[in-house]
Amino acid sequence: MTAMKWFYSFLKKHTRGMVLGLLLVTVISVLAIVKPVVSGTIVDDVIIAGRFSLLPRLIALLIFITILRGGLRYLSQVIFETCSQDVLFAMRDTVYRKLLQEDFDFYNKKRTGDLLSRQTGDMDAIRHFIAFVIYQVYENVFLFFFALIMIFTVKWQLALCMCAVLPFTLLVTLSQRKNGRPRFQKIREQFSSLNTFVQENISGNRVVKAFSKEDYEISKFNKENDAYRDAELAAAEIWTKYVPLFEFLSNMLTIILMLIGSIMVIRGSMTLGNYVTINGYLWMLTNPLRQIGWRINDIQRFTTSVEKIYATYSEEPKVKHPDSAIPCKRLKGDVTFRNVSYSADDEDIIHNINFTVKSGQTVGILGSTGSGKSTIMNLLCRFYDVTDGEVLVDGQDVRNLDLYNLRQNIGMAMQDVFLFSDTVEGNIAYSRPDCPFEAVQKAAVMADADHFIREMPDGYDTIVGERGVGLSGGQKQRISLARALLKEPSILILDDTTSAVDMETESYIQKQLHTIGRKCTIFIVAYRISSIKDADLILVLNNGRIVEQGTHEELLKNKGYYATVFRHQYGEFETYEEILNTTDQKSSRAKSSAEMR
Ligand SMILES: Nc1ncnc2c1ncn2[C@@H]1O[C@H](COP(=O)(O)OP(=O)(O)O)[C@@H](O)[C@H]1O
Ligand SMILES: [Mg+2]
């Protein structure tokens, strides 16, 4: 499908509206000839032939036609505006649905500002096209040829002379189209770029402030702003060059009429009334000519916008819902990674990962930054598809499972916490907006978030800003954990979820997780040994490979990377038993403090 065909598939649904609108425009245009005909009749029959009794009737006709044209114009405008808004609504909806289907890979590569431009500025160029440009072009072409035909019927020799400007008009039109195209593409690109810059700077304004980089950002913004202005000016340069050319051609028509028409009247081969009539038609020829430059401008804006939107829309997600998906309303939560490898952009990210975990077990994943921990979790949720091997949930390859069911069964607290600008309750109840408040509170209690939420000005009804502005890192993590817990998932993934909370809170959360532990499989990605030491299986990752796996005791005995990390974190303790005692004391302290809350 081409971009234009895609656009047409939306417009097609409004064919009746558009045709009706254009019919009205046709009537308005046809009625436009009444004025010149009446003017000609006034000269020939009223003024020259002296039939004054005709005058009131002619004037009444003119008034009637004027009112009728006004009414019809109003109706047609309403029709075009409605059609354009309806098309735009459907298009925005379709594009937005497609955006939601796109996978992580798409969003990794796309700039938010570009995507925003597609939904705003580019959409507006389309609205303008449907609401205004289509009927304007139609009306002008119609008026032009209609007037030409009418002039032919009055005096064909004169009409023929006027046709002399047509080839030149065509040449200038083609030339403007050819020269304008690349410049309009540049405008759209610069517009996206400016949008991206503004969007990133607004989102990242805290970093800008922290590093006192305001001046630097302003100068960068000015560059973007300059580039956008230059792009617009470059396009304006085209029409400023061509609009006078069309103006010249339209004036040529007036000159032809004045020169040849006057000679014809003087020689008596045409009446003065005919001259006045043709003069009355003249605007129907010159106006369209004057407008060509502007309309080409509009059409090019429109075509580049449709192409841009379609290019984004037509990108197919790599992670697709399977054609004949196995439904999985409620999964048990058995997970197996069999020879799983994943590479992106020719770079190997994880290699040959193998492990099996049964429902109700807990898996701890430890490894340095960039070792592939989040990637493994992303593969489990099918945010990406494996390059090699298979990820099995309840014995089924995740690629065969119903994608939405699979993700409904997984509760994930992501490493990069994102909160919506909504109430705290709304954020926690994101997966189950209709659940009772008690359930929300229970999840918050488990995530050790209830007490600080209740201390907030409006408690659970406090609006948290975009991305959770106004909350500390640990608070955001706990809200995100509560959100994952409320889902009551079969598989719970905590990707570095307790990194910003203190040890006591962490230990409290660990205990809470134990209470649900038998009902779901839990993956805990963490740097702290304390977060994962009780797991049934611990995976130690390095450079995308599992370098060690086993239980805490097994790995300590192994004296490998895990044991080294353990020594670094608990260096002051001589034996493992000593640590156990200490962590137990901490846990009981945490418990009692939690009870006090
Ligand atoms: N989709 C991707 N495209 C390109 N590189 C990726 C992608 N996903 C992960 N990576 C890279 O793979 C490495 C492992 O990432 P990640 O799993 O997030 O590490 P961890 O969570 O262990 O810190 C990083 O270097 C990251 O940049
Ligand atoms: Mg990570």
Short mmCIF file of C-alpha atoms in Angstrom, two decimals, residues 38 40 63 66 71-72 74 89 105 173 177 225 279 316 398 434 444 477 559 574:
data_model
loop_
_atom_site.label_atom_id
_atom_site.label_comp_id
_atom_site.label_asym_id
_atom_site.label_seq_id
_atom_site.Cartn_x
_atom_site.Cartn_y
_atom_site.Cartn_z
CA VAL A 38 -26.85 40.06 -15.29
CA GLY A 40 -24.03 42.18 -19.43
CA ILE A 63 -29.87 39.51 -4.24
CA THR A 66 -26.14 36.11 -3.33
CA GLY A 71 -26.32 29.61 2.50
CA LEU A 72 -24.86 26.89 0.33
CA TYR A 74 -22.15 27.66 4.90
CA PHE A 89 -10.24 11.16 14.47
CA ASP A 105 12.71 -2.21 19.61
CA THR A 173 2.92 24.63 -11.89
CA ARG A 177 5.94 21.25 -7.58
CA ASN A 225 14.90 26.88 16.06
CA ASN A 279 -15.05 41.00 -18.01
CA GLU A 316 5.57 -3.70 11.70
CA VAL A 398 6.06 -17.93 24.68
CA ASP A 434 -12.16 -1.52 39.28
CA ALA A 444 0.67 -1.07 49.21
CA GLN A 477 9.96 1.76 43.49
CA LYS A 559 34.12 -19.63 45.80
CA GLU A 574 33.82 -14.41 59.36
#
